PDB file of C-alpha atoms in Angstrom:
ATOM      1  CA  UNK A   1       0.000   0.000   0.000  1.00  0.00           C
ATOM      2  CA  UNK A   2       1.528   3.577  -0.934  1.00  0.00           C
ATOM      3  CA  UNK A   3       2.394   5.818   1.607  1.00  0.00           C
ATOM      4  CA  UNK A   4      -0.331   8.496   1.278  1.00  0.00           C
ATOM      5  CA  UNK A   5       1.752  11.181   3.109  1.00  0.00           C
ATOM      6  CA  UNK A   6       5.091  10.982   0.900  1.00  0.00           C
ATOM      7  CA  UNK A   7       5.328  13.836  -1.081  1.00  0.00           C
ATOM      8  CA  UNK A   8       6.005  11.838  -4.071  1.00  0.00           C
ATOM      9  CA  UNK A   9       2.891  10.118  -3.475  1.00  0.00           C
ATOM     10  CA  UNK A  10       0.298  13.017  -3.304  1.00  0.00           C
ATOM     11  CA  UNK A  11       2.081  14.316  -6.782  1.00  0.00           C
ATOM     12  CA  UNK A  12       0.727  10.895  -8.139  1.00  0.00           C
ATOM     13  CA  UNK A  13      -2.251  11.359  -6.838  1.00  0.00           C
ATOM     14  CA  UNK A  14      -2.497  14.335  -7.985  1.00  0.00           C
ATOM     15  CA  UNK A  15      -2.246  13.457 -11.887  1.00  0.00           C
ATOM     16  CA  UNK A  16      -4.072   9.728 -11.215  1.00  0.00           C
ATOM     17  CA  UNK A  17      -5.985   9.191 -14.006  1.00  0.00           C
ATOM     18  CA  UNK A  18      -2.882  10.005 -16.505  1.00  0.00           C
ATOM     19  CA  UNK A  19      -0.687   8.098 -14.377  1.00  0.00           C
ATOM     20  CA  UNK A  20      -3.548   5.268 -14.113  1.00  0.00           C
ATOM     21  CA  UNK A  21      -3.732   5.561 -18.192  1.00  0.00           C
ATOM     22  CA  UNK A  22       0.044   4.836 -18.641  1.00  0.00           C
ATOM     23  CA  UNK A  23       0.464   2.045 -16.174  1.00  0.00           C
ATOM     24  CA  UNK A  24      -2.396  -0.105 -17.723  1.00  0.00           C
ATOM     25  CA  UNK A  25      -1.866   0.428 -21.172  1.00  0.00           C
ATOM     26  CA  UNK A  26      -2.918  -1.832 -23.851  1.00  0.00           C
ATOM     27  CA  UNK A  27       0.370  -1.229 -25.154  1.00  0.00           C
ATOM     28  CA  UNK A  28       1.818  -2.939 -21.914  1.00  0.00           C
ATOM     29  CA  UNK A  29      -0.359  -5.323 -21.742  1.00  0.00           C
ATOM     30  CA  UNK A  30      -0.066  -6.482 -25.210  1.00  0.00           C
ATOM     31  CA  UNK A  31       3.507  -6.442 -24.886  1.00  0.00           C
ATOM     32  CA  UNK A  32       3.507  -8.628 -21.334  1.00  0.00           C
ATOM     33  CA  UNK A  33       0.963 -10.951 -23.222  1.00  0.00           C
ATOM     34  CA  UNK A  34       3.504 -11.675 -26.114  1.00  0.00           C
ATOM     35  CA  UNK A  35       0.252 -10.234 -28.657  1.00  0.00           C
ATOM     36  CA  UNK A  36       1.146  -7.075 -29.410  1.00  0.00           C
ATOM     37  CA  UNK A  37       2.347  -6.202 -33.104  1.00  0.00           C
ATOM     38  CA  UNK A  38       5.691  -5.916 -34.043  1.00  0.00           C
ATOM     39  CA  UNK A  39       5.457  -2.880 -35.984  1.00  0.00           C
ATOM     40  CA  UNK A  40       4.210  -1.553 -32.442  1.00  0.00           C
ATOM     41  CA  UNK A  41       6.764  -2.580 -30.975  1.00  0.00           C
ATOM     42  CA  UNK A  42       9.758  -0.992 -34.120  1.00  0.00           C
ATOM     43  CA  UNK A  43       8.294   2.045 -33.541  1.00  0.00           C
ATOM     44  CA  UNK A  44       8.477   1.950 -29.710  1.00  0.00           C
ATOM     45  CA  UNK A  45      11.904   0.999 -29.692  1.00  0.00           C
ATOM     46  CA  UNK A  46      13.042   3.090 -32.221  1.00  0.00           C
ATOM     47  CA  UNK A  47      11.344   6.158 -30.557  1.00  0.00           C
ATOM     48  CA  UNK A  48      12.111   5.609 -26.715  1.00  0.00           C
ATOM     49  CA  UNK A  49      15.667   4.555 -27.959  1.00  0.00           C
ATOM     50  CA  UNK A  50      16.204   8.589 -28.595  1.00  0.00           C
ATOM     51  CA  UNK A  51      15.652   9.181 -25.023  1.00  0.00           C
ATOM     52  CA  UNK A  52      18.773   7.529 -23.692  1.00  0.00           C
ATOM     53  CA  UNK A  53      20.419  10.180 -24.391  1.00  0.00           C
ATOM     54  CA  UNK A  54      18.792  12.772 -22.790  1.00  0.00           C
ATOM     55  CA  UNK A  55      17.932  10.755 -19.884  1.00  0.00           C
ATOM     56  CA  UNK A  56      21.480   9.763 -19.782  1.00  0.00           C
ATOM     57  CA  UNK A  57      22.034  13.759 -19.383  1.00  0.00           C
ATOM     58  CA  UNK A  58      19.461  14.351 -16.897  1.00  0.00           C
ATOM     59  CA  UNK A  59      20.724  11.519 -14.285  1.00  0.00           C
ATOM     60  CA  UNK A  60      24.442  12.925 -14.954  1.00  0.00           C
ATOM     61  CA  UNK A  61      23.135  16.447 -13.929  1.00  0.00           C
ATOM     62  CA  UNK A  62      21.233  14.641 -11.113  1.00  0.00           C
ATOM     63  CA  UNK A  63      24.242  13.517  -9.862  1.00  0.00           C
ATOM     64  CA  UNK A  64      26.207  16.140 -10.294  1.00  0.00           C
ATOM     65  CA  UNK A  65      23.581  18.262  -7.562  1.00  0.00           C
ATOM     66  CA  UNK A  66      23.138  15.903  -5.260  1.00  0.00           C
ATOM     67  CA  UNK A  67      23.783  17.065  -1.390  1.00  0.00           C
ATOM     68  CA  UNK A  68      26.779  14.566  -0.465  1.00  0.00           C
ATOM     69  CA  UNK A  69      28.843  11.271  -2.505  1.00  0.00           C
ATOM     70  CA  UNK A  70      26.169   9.054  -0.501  1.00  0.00           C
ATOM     71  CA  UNK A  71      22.926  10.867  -2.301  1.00  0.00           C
ATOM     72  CA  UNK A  72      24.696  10.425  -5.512  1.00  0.00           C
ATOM     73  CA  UNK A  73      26.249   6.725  -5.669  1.00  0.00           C
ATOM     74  CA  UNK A  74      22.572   4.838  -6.207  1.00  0.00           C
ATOM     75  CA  UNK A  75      22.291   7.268  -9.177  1.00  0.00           C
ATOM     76  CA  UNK A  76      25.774   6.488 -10.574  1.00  0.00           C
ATOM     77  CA  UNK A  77      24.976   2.986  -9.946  1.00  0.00           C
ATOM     78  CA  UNK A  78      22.121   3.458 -12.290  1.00  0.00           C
ATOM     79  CA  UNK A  79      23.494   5.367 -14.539  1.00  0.00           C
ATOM     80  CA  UNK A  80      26.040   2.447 -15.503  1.00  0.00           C
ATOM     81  CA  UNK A  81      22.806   0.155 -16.160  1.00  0.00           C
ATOM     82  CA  UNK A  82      21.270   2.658 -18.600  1.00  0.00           C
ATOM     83  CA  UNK A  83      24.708   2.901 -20.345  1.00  0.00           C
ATOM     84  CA  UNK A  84      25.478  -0.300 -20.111  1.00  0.00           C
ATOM     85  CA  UNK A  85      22.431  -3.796 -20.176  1.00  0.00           C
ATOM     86  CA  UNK A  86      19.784  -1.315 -21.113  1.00  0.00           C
ATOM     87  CA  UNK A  87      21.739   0.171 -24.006  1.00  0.00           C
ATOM     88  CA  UNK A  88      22.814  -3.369 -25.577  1.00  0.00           C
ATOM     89  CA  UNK A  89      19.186  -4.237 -24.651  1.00  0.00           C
ATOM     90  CA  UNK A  90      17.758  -1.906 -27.354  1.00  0.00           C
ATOM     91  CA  UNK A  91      20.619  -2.955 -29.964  1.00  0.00           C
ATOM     92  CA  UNK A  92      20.213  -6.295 -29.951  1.00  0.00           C
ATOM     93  CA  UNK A  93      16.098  -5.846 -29.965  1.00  0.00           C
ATOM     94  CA  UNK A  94      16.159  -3.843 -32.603  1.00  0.00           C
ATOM     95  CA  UNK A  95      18.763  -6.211 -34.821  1.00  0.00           C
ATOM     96  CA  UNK A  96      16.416  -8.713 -33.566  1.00  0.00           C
ATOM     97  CA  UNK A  97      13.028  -6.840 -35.175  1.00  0.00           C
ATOM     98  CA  UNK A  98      14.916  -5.980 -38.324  1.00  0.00           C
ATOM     99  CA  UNK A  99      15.103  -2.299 -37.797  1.00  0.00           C
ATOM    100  CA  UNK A 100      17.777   0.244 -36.801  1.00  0.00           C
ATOM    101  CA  UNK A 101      17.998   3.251 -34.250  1.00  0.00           C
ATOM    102  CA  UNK A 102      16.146   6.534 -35.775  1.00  0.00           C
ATOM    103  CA  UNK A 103      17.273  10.240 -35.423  1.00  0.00           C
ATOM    104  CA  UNK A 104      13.371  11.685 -35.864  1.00  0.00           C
ATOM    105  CA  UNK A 105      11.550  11.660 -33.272  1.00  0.00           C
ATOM    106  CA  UNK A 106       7.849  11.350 -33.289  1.00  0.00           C
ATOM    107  CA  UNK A 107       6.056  14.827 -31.961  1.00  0.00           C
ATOM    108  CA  UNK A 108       5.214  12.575 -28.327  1.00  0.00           C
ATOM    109  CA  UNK A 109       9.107  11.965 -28.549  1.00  0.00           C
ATOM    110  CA  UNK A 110      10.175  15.243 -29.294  1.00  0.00           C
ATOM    111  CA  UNK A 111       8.030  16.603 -25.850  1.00  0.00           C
ATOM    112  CA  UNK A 112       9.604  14.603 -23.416  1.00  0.00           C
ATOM    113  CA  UNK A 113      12.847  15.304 -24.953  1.00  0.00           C
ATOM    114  CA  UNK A 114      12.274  18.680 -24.232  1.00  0.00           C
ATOM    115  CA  UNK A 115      10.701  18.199 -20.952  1.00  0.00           C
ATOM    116  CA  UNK A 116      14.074  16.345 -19.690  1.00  0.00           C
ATOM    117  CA  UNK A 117      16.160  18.944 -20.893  1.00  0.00           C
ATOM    118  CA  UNK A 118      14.086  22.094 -19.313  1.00  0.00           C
ATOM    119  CA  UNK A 119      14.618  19.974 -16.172  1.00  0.00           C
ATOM    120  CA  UNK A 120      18.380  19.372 -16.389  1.00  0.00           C
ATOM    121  CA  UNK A 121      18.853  23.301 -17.315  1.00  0.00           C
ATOM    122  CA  UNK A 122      17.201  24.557 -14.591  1.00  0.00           C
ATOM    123  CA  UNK A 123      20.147  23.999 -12.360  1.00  0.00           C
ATOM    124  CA  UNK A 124      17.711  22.741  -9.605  1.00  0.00           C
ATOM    125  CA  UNK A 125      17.985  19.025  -8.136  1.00  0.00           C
ATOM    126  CA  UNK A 126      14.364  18.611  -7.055  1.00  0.00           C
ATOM    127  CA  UNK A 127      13.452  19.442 -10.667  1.00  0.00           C
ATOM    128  CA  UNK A 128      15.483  16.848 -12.291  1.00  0.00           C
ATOM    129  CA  UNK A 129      14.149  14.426  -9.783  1.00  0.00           C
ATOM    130  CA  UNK A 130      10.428  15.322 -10.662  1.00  0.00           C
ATOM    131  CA  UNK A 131      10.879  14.038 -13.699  1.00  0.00           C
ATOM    132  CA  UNK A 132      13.458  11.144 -13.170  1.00  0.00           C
ATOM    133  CA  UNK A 133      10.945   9.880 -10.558  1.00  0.00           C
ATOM    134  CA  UNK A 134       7.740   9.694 -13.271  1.00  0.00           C
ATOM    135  CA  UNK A 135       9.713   7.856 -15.906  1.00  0.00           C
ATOM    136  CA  UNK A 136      10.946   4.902 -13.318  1.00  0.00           C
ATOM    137  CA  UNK A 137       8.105   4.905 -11.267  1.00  0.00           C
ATOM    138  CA  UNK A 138       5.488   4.599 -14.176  1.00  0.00           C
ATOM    139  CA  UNK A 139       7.737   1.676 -15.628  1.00  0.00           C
ATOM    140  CA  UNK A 140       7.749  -0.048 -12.132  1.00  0.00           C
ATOM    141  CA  UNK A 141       4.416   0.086 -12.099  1.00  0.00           C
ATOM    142  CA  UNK A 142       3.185  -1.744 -14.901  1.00  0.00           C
ATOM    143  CA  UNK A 143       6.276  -4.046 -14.901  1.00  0.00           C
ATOM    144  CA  UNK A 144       6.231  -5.668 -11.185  1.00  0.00           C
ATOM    145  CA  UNK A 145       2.622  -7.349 -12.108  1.00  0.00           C
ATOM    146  CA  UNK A 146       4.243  -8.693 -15.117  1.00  0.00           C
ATOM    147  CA  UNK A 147       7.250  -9.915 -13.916  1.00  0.00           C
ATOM    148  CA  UNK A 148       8.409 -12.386 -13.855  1.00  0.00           C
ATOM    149  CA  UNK A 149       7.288 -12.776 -17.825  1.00  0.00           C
ATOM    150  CA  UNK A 150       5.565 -15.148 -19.504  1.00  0.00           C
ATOM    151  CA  UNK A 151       6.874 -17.975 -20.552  1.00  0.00           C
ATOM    152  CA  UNK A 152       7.219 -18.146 -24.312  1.00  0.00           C
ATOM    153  CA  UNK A 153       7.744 -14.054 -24.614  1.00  0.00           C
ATOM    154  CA  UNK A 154      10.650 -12.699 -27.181  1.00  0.00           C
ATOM    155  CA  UNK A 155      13.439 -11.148 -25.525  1.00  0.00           C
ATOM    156  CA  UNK A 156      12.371  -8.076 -26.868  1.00  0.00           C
ATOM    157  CA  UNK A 157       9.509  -8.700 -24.226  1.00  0.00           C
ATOM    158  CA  UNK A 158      10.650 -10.244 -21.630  1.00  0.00           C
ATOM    159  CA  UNK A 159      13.314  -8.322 -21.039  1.00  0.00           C
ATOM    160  CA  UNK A 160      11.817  -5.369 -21.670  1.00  0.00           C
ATOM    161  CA  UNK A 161       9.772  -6.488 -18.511  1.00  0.00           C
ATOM    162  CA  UNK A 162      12.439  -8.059 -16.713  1.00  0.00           C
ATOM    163  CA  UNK A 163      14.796  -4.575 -16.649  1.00  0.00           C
ATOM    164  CA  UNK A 164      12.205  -2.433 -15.300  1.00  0.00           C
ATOM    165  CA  UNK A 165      10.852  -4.824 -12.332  1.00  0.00           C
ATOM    166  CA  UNK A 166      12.617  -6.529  -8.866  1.00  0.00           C
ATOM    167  CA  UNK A 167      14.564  -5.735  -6.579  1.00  0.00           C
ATOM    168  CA  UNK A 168      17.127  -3.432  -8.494  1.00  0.00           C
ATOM    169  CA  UNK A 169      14.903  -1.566 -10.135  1.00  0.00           C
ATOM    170  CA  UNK A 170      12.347  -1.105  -7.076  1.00  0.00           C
ATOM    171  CA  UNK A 171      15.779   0.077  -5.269  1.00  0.00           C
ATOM    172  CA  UNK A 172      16.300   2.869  -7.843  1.00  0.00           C
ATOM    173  CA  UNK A 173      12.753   4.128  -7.907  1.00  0.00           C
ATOM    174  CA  UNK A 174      12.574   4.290  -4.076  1.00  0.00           C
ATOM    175  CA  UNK A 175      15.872   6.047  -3.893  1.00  0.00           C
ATOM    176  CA  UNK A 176      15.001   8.723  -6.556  1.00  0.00           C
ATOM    177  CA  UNK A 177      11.371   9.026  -4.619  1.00  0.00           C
ATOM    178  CA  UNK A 178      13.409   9.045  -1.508  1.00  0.00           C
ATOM    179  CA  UNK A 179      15.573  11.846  -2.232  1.00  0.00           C
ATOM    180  CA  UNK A 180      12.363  13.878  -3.722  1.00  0.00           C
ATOM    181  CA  UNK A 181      10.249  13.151  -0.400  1.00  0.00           C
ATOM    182  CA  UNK A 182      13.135  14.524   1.495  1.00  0.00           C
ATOM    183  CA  UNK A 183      13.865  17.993  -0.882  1.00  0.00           C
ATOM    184  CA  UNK A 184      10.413  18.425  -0.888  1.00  0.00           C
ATOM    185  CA  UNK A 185       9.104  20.441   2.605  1.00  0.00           C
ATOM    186  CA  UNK A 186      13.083  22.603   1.899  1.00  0.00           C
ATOM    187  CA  UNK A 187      11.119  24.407  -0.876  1.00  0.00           C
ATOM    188  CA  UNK A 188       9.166  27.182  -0.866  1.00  0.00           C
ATOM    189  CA  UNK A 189       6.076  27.639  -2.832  1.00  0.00           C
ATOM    190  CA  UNK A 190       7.067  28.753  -5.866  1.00  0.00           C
ATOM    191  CA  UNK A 191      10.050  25.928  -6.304  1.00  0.00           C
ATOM    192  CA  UNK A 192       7.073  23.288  -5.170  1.00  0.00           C
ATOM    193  CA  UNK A 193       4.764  24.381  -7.738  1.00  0.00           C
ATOM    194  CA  UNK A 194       7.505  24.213 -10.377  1.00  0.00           C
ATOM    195  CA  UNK A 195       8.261  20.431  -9.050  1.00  0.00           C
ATOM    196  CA  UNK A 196       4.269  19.923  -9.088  1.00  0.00           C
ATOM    197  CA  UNK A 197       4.187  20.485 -12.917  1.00  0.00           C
ATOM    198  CA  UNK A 198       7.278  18.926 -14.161  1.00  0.00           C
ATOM    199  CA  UNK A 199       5.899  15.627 -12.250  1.00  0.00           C
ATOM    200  CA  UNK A 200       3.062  16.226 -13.201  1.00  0.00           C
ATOM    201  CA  UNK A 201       3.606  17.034 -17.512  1.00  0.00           C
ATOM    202  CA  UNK A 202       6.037  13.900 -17.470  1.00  0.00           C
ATOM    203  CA  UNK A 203       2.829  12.046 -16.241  1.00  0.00           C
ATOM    204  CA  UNK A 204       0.826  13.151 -18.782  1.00  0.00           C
ATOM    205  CA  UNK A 205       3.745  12.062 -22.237  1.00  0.00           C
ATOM    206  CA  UNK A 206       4.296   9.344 -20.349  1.00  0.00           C
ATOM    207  CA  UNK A 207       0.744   8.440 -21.295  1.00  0.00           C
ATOM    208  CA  UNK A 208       1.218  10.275 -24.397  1.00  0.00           C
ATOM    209  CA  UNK A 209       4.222   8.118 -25.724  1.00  0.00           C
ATOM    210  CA  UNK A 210       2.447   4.955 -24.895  1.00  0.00           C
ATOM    211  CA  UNK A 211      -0.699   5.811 -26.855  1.00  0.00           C
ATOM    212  CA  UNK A 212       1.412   7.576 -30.593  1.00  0.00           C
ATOM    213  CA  UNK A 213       3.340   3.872 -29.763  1.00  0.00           C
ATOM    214  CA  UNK A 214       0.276   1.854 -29.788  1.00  0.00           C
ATOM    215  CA  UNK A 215      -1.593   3.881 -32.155  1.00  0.00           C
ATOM    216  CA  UNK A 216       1.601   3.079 -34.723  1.00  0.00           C
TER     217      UNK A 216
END
């Protein structure tokens, strides 16, 4: 049962029935079931491919304004799984699928692209984390039910599944809502509100990207 008191938690709350929306997708649903399409499934890896490197930015610049070494080592940690199994994960999927990585980015692309870039040039730790927090948390949350997969699933699947869900990953996205739920009564009003709608606009293309993805 969530915490109804975490800070992190009444931002959800706030934005439910987007954040509801993206963590029972048909797209994930399909994809945990082994029936969605694999032209779906091009397209979604060829689009959320272009985020690594952005996201790769962000969770550099997170690190980079984190209070102390020990607030900033679970992020470096994490950082070397994004560069590193998550990375050749999307390679070898896409070698797998018969397509290659794309430089255009579909206009659902293009916004959180931009939304993880206003957040890493603001300078400000607890706005990097408002959005770092929505994309792990949202792929925790339809991933743990799933996990583990089906038996039967494509790699592109199953691992798919299997990288966002257990332990690790549940270790990551209660460390980055950790460190949110403690910034969070430092700020004042105006630095709150600015948190409340970067969490809550990454809420709402994180629904977005799931439904251009399934609507491929």
């Amino acid at each position: 049962m969530q915490d109804q008191s975490r800070p992190t938690e009444v931002l959800r709350q706030g934005k439910i029935v987007d954040w509801t929306a993206a963590t029972t997708h048909a797209f994930t649903r399909e994809l945990s079931d082994g029936t969605l399409p694999e032209n779906k499934m091009r397209w979604y890896l060829q689009q959320d491919y272009q985020f690594v490197d952005g996201f790769v930015r962000l969770l550099a610049s997170a690190i980079a304004h984190a209070p102390t070494l020990a607030d900033s080592v679970p992020a470096a940690q994490f950082l070397a799984v994004i560069t590193g199994p998550e990375n050749t994960y999307f390679l070898r999927a896409m070698d797998a699928l018969g397509t290659e990585p794309s430089t255009e980015p579909a206009p659902a692309t293009r916004a959180f692209q931009d939304l993880m870039a206003e957040a890493a040039a603001s300078g400000r730790y607890q706005n990097m984390l408002a959005v770092l927090v929505v994309a792990e948390w949202v792929y925790l949350s339809w991933a743990s039910p799933e996990n583990p997969p089906k038996d039967g699933l494509p790699f592109w699947f199953a691992e798919w599944i299997t990288l966002h869900a257990g332990e690790g990953f549940e270790s990551v996205v209660d460390y980055l809502r950790s460190q949110l739920d403690i910034v969070w009564p430092t700020l004042d009003a105006a630095e709150q509100a600015e948190v409340t709608r970067l969490f809550h606009r990454a809420v709402e293309l994180e629904r977005d990207f799931f439904d251009a993805a399934y609507a491929a």
